[in-house]
Amino acid sequence: MDIFVQLVINGLLLGGAYTIISLGLTLIFGVVRVVNFAHGEFLMIGMYMVYLIATHFGVHPYAGLIPVAVILFALGAMTQKAIIQPLLNADEHIQIFATVGVSTILLNLALVIFGANVYRAPVELGTSTMNVGTYTVVTGQLITFIIGLTLAVLLHLFMHRTYLGRALRAVAQHRYAAMLMGVNVHTVYAIAFGLGTAFVGVAAGLLAPQYPVFPTVGTYFVLTAFVIVVLGGLGSLYGAVAGSMILGVVDTLAGYYIAPDLKEVVYFGIFLLILVLRPTGLFGIGTE
């Protein structure tokens, strides 16, 4: 029983990292209605930035995540303006191909600059463990979990209590009606894409002490994030949080009770079941 509880705790803490990544992905889809297949490569860029800041300036990744999030916000907004915006009225598969193209460019750019070598940020804070009663938690995972839930709450308040947040929700519901109400839809799209990308900048700073950095590091996390946003409901912020916790627990339980190299099979099986039985996910489609 103690092992089971420990695994559930580990899964929930892992869900904190998934929450941050999934919130960014679901915000972009919920507002812009574009599935961003370059999300993982933006995470990879963020982790390389954090690594370089930590290595060359001695700044801990937890402090480095702030400038990295700002840079990725700008990069995401520019990507929306330059690549996604001209394709908004095109077929959905054209938009998907565009984000896949961005993904391919960023991945190969990382390979050219850094090669296929594996790097790790030279820090200890975030990799130590602490005891909570009879259970053990990794401090980095606990910090990531707390920040993930905090960001979810702040994003909810932002979406409901600010003019810009309400504009984001209005555009998500019906962009032409929002345009008639005086909302600058193109600016809102750029902000939404930038915010979604900034979330992976935050995730990069939190994950850098725990995971090595290499060109395909973002693939694992974002493939999982796609399962999460489908599980929770495409565009549902509440669903992103709930789905992250569920899949985090499934990840750790499957890795222990079945096999570490088969856990992806388990949650991709869940992914297929959701598509068949409840395509709208647990919370339906939309941005709350």
Short mmCIF file of C-alpha atoms in Angstrom, two decimals:
data_model
loop_
_atom_site.label_atom_id
_atom_site.label_comp_id
_atom_site.label_asym_id
_atom_site.label_seq_id
_atom_site.Cartn_x
_atom_site.Cartn_y
_atom_site.Cartn_z
CA MET A 1 0.00 0.00 0.00
CA ASP A 2 2.85 2.37 0.83
CA ILE A 3 4.34 1.79 -2.62
CA PHE A 4 1.00 2.53 -4.27
CA VAL A 5 0.57 5.80 -2.33
CA GLN A 6 4.16 6.79 -3.15
CA LEU A 7 3.49 6.17 -6.84
CA VAL A 8 0.32 8.26 -6.73
CA ILE A 9 2.23 11.11 -5.05
CA ASN A 10 4.94 10.88 -7.70
CA GLY A 11 2.30 10.89 -10.41
CA LEU A 12 0.55 13.97 -9.06
CA LEU A 13 3.87 15.80 -8.78
CA LEU A 14 4.72 14.82 -12.36
CA GLY A 15 1.32 16.18 -13.31
CA GLY A 16 2.55 19.62 -12.25
CA ALA A 17 5.00 19.71 -15.16
CA TYR A 18 2.37 18.39 -17.54
CA THR A 19 -0.03 21.08 -16.31
CA ILE A 20 2.24 23.96 -17.31
CA ILE A 21 2.94 22.55 -20.78
CA SER A 22 -0.68 21.57 -21.38
CA LEU A 23 -2.03 24.95 -20.30
CA GLY A 24 0.06 26.62 -23.00
CA LEU A 25 -1.03 24.12 -25.63
CA THR A 26 -4.71 24.33 -24.76
CA LEU A 27 -4.64 28.14 -24.58
CA ILE A 28 -3.29 28.33 -28.12
CA PHE A 29 -5.87 25.91 -29.45
CA GLY A 30 -8.72 27.39 -27.40
CA VAL A 31 -8.19 30.91 -28.73
CA VAL A 32 -6.40 30.62 -32.07
CA ARG A 33 -7.94 27.21 -32.98
CA VAL A 34 -4.59 25.96 -34.23
CA VAL A 35 -2.96 22.74 -33.05
CA ASN A 36 0.63 23.81 -32.42
CA PHE A 37 2.89 20.88 -33.32
CA ALA A 38 5.95 23.07 -32.64
CA HIS A 39 5.09 23.32 -28.93
CA GLY A 40 7.69 20.71 -28.00
CA GLU A 41 10.41 22.46 -29.97
CA PHE A 42 9.64 25.73 -28.17
CA LEU A 43 10.11 23.81 -24.91
CA MET A 44 13.41 22.47 -26.22
CA ILE A 45 14.57 25.99 -27.14
CA GLY A 46 13.62 27.18 -23.66
CA MET A 47 15.60 24.39 -22.00
CA TYR A 48 18.67 25.20 -24.11
CA MET A 49 18.33 28.87 -23.14
CA VAL A 50 18.08 27.95 -19.47
CA TYR A 51 21.09 25.66 -19.80
CA LEU A 52 23.18 28.42 -21.45
CA ILE A 53 22.16 30.97 -18.83
CA ALA A 54 23.01 28.57 -16.01
CA THR A 55 26.33 27.54 -17.57
CA HIS A 56 27.68 30.91 -18.70
CA PHE A 57 26.19 33.26 -16.12
CA GLY A 58 25.78 30.98 -13.11
CA VAL A 59 22.07 31.80 -12.84
CA HIS A 60 19.88 29.04 -11.43
CA PRO A 61 17.24 27.80 -13.90
CA TYR A 62 14.48 28.89 -11.51
CA ALA A 63 15.66 32.48 -11.93
CA GLY A 64 16.48 32.01 -15.62
CA LEU A 65 12.93 30.95 -16.45
CA ILE A 66 11.74 34.56 -16.20
CA PRO A 67 13.82 35.99 -19.10
CA VAL A 68 13.34 32.76 -21.05
CA ALA A 69 9.54 33.02 -20.69
CA VAL A 70 9.67 36.63 -21.92
CA ILE A 71 11.82 35.67 -24.93
CA LEU A 72 9.55 32.76 -25.81
CA PHE A 73 6.50 35.01 -25.49
CA ALA A 74 8.03 37.29 -28.13
CA LEU A 75 9.03 34.31 -30.29
CA GLY A 76 5.54 32.83 -30.06
CA ALA A 77 3.88 36.14 -30.93
CA MET A 78 6.18 36.58 -33.93
CA THR A 79 5.46 33.03 -35.08
CA GLN A 80 1.74 33.78 -34.94
CA LYS A 81 2.11 37.04 -36.85
CA ALA A 82 4.49 35.76 -39.52
CA ILE A 83 3.34 32.16 -40.11
CA ILE A 84 -0.06 31.41 -38.57
CA GLN A 85 -1.84 34.70 -39.24
CA PRO A 86 -1.66 34.49 -43.05
CA LEU A 87 -3.12 30.96 -42.87
CA LEU A 88 -6.05 31.58 -40.51
CA ASN A 89 -8.59 31.27 -43.31
CA ALA A 90 -6.84 28.31 -44.91
CA ASP A 91 -7.80 24.68 -44.36
CA GLU A 92 -6.89 23.21 -40.99
CA HIS A 93 -4.40 20.76 -42.49
CA ILE A 94 -2.48 23.69 -44.01
CA GLN A 95 -2.16 25.27 -40.56
CA ILE A 96 -1.00 21.94 -39.13
CA PHE A 97 1.62 21.58 -41.87
CA ALA A 98 2.85 25.09 -41.05
CA THR A 99 3.41 24.27 -37.37
CA VAL A 100 5.05 20.96 -38.34
CA GLY A 101 7.34 22.97 -40.60
CA VAL A 102 8.26 25.29 -37.73
CA SER A 103 8.90 22.21 -35.57
CA THR A 104 11.22 20.70 -38.19
CA ILE A 105 13.14 23.95 -38.65
CA LEU A 106 13.69 24.44 -34.91
CA LEU A 107 14.70 20.81 -34.38
CA ASN A 108 17.27 20.87 -37.16
CA LEU A 109 18.52 24.28 -36.07
CA ALA A 110 19.21 22.83 -32.62
CA LEU A 111 21.03 19.88 -34.19
CA VAL A 112 23.22 22.23 -36.24
CA ILE A 113 24.09 24.45 -33.27
CA PHE A 114 24.33 21.97 -30.42
CA GLY A 115 24.64 18.61 -32.17
CA ALA A 116 23.04 15.49 -30.74
CA ASN A 117 24.94 15.79 -27.45
CA VAL A 118 23.13 15.65 -24.13
CA TYR A 119 23.62 18.58 -21.74
CA ARG A 120 22.59 19.09 -18.15
CA ALA A 121 22.31 22.32 -16.17
CA PRO A 122 25.04 22.39 -13.47
CA VAL A 123 22.72 22.81 -10.48
CA GLU A 124 21.73 20.78 -7.44
CA LEU A 125 18.69 22.65 -6.18
CA GLY A 126 15.66 20.85 -7.56
CA THR A 127 17.20 17.38 -7.67
CA SER A 128 17.37 16.74 -3.92
CA THR A 129 14.72 14.78 -2.01
CA MET A 130 12.80 15.42 1.17
CA ASN A 131 10.68 13.25 3.42
CA VAL A 132 7.01 13.98 4.03
CA GLY A 133 5.99 11.52 6.69
CA THR A 134 6.92 8.11 5.39
CA TYR A 135 7.00 9.25 1.78
CA THR A 136 9.74 10.83 -0.32
CA VAL A 137 9.34 13.67 -2.78
CA VAL A 138 11.79 15.32 -5.16
CA THR A 139 12.00 19.02 -4.32
CA GLY A 140 12.07 20.01 -8.00
CA GLN A 141 8.88 18.10 -8.69
CA LEU A 142 7.20 19.63 -5.64
CA ILE A 143 8.20 23.14 -6.72
CA THR A 144 6.98 22.43 -10.27
CA PHE A 145 3.67 21.09 -8.92
CA ILE A 146 3.08 24.18 -6.77
CA ILE A 147 3.99 26.58 -9.58
CA GLY A 148 1.86 24.62 -12.05
CA LEU A 149 -1.26 24.89 -9.90
CA THR A 150 -0.48 28.54 -9.14
CA LEU A 151 -0.23 29.33 -12.84
CA ALA A 152 -3.52 27.54 -13.47
CA VAL A 153 -5.25 29.69 -10.83
CA LEU A 154 -3.63 32.89 -12.12
CA LEU A 155 -4.61 32.05 -15.70
CA HIS A 156 -8.21 31.44 -14.58
CA LEU A 157 -8.29 34.81 -12.80
CA PHE A 158 -6.67 36.51 -15.80
CA MET A 159 -9.24 35.03 -18.19
CA HIS A 160 -12.21 36.08 -16.02
CA ARG A 161 -11.13 39.28 -14.23
CA THR A 162 -9.25 41.31 -16.85
CA TYR A 163 -10.34 43.00 -20.05
CA LEU A 164 -7.66 41.21 -22.08
CA GLY A 165 -8.67 37.85 -20.61
CA ARG A 166 -12.31 38.45 -21.49
CA ALA A 167 -11.21 39.48 -24.98
CA LEU A 168 -9.35 36.17 -25.30
CA ARG A 169 -12.47 34.28 -24.27
CA ALA A 170 -14.65 36.31 -26.63
CA VAL A 171 -12.37 35.57 -29.58
CA ALA A 172 -12.31 31.90 -28.60
CA GLN A 173 -16.12 31.79 -28.65
CA HIS A 174 -16.67 33.69 -31.90
CA ARG A 175 -13.94 35.78 -33.49
CA TYR A 176 -16.21 37.65 -35.90
CA ALA A 177 -18.61 38.69 -33.14
CA ALA A 178 -15.64 39.79 -31.03
CA MET A 179 -14.36 41.82 -33.96
CA LEU A 180 -17.73 43.58 -34.24
CA MET A 181 -17.47 44.45 -30.53
CA GLY A 182 -14.20 46.30 -31.16
CA VAL A 183 -11.73 43.55 -30.20
CA ASN A 184 -8.50 43.55 -32.23
CA VAL A 185 -8.58 39.86 -33.10
CA HIS A 186 -5.14 39.75 -34.70
CA THR A 187 -3.52 41.24 -31.58
CA VAL A 188 -5.44 38.84 -29.34
CA TYR A 189 -4.23 35.90 -31.44
CA ALA A 190 -0.62 37.04 -31.12
CA ILE A 191 -0.98 37.48 -27.36
CA ALA A 192 -2.61 34.06 -26.95
CA PHE A 193 0.10 32.34 -28.98
CA GLY A 194 2.77 34.25 -27.07
CA LEU A 195 1.28 33.36 -23.69
CA GLY A 196 0.99 29.70 -24.65
CA THR A 197 4.63 29.68 -25.70
CA ALA A 198 5.69 31.55 -22.56
CA PHE A 199 4.22 28.72 -20.50
CA VAL A 200 6.76 26.31 -21.96
CA GLY A 201 9.45 28.86 -21.08
CA VAL A 202 8.38 28.56 -17.45
CA ALA A 203 8.30 24.77 -17.80
CA ALA A 204 11.81 24.84 -19.29
CA GLY A 205 13.25 26.55 -16.23
CA LEU A 206 11.51 24.12 -13.89
CA LEU A 207 12.46 21.00 -15.86
CA ALA A 208 16.09 21.91 -16.61
CA PRO A 209 17.38 20.84 -13.14
CA GLN A 210 15.55 17.51 -13.42
CA TYR A 211 16.04 16.46 -17.05
CA PRO A 212 18.92 16.59 -19.55
CA VAL A 213 18.70 18.85 -22.60
CA PHE A 214 18.92 17.49 -26.16
CA PRO A 215 17.20 18.34 -29.46
CA THR A 216 14.25 15.96 -29.07
CA VAL A 217 13.64 16.56 -25.35
CA GLY A 218 10.36 18.36 -26.03
CA THR A 219 8.85 15.48 -27.99
CA TYR A 220 8.14 13.26 -24.98
CA PHE A 221 6.48 15.98 -22.92
CA VAL A 222 4.39 17.41 -25.74
CA LEU A 223 3.16 14.05 -27.03
CA THR A 224 1.91 13.49 -23.50
CA ALA A 225 0.45 17.01 -23.47
CA PHE A 226 -1.55 16.24 -26.62
CA VAL A 227 -3.08 13.23 -24.88
CA ILE A 228 -3.86 15.45 -21.88
CA VAL A 229 -5.63 18.19 -23.83
CA VAL A 230 -7.72 15.58 -25.65
CA LEU A 231 -8.50 13.87 -22.34
CA GLY A 232 -9.52 17.12 -20.67
CA GLY A 233 -11.17 18.62 -23.75
CA LEU A 234 -9.48 20.66 -26.45
CA GLY A 235 -9.32 24.26 -25.28
CA SER A 236 -10.49 23.50 -21.73
CA LEU A 237 -8.18 24.99 -19.09
CA TYR A 238 -9.84 22.99 -16.31
CA GLY A 239 -9.51 19.86 -18.41
CA ALA A 240 -5.79 20.52 -18.91
CA VAL A 241 -5.22 20.52 -15.15
CA ALA A 242 -7.40 17.47 -14.48
CA GLY A 243 -5.95 15.57 -17.44
CA SER A 244 -2.40 16.35 -16.32
CA MET A 245 -2.99 14.88 -12.87
CA ILE A 246 -4.74 11.81 -14.27
CA LEU A 247 -2.05 11.10 -16.83
CA GLY A 248 0.75 11.77 -14.34
CA VAL A 249 -0.66 9.07 -12.06
CA VAL A 250 -1.24 6.70 -15.01
CA ASP A 251 2.37 7.30 -16.09
CA THR A 252 3.90 6.30 -12.74
CA LEU A 253 1.53 3.39 -12.07
CA ALA A 254 1.97 1.92 -15.55
CA GLY A 255 5.73 2.37 -15.36
CA TYR A 256 5.88 0.43 -12.09
CA TYR A 257 3.20 -2.24 -12.45
CA ILE A 258 3.52 -2.93 -16.19
CA ALA A 259 6.90 -1.81 -17.60
CA PRO A 260 8.70 1.55 -17.94
CA ASP A 261 8.99 1.14 -21.69
CA LEU A 262 5.30 0.31 -22.09
CA LYS A 263 3.73 3.19 -20.16
CA GLU A 264 3.38 5.22 -23.36
CA VAL A 265 1.32 2.36 -24.78
CA VAL A 266 -1.05 2.66 -21.83
CA TYR A 267 -1.82 6.35 -22.09
CA PHE A 268 -1.91 6.36 -25.87
CA GLY A 269 -4.43 3.54 -25.50
CA ILE A 270 -6.38 5.90 -23.24
CA PHE A 271 -6.00 8.56 -25.94
CA LEU A 272 -7.61 6.28 -28.55
CA LEU A 273 -10.43 5.30 -26.19
CA ILE A 274 -11.22 8.95 -25.53
CA LEU A 275 -11.33 9.71 -29.25
CA VAL A 276 -13.77 6.83 -29.76
CA LEU A 277 -15.98 7.13 -26.66
CA ARG A 278 -15.88 10.84 -25.81
CA PRO A 279 -14.24 12.95 -28.52
CA THR A 280 -14.95 16.22 -26.66
CA GLY A 281 -12.99 15.07 -23.58
CA LEU A 282 -13.95 15.30 -19.91
CA PHE A 283 -14.81 19.02 -19.94
CA GLY A 284 -15.80 19.53 -23.58
CA ILE A 285 -14.29 21.95 -26.07
CA GLY A 286 -13.80 25.63 -25.28
CA THR A 287 -11.78 28.07 -23.18
CA GLU A 288 -13.27 28.88 -19.76
#
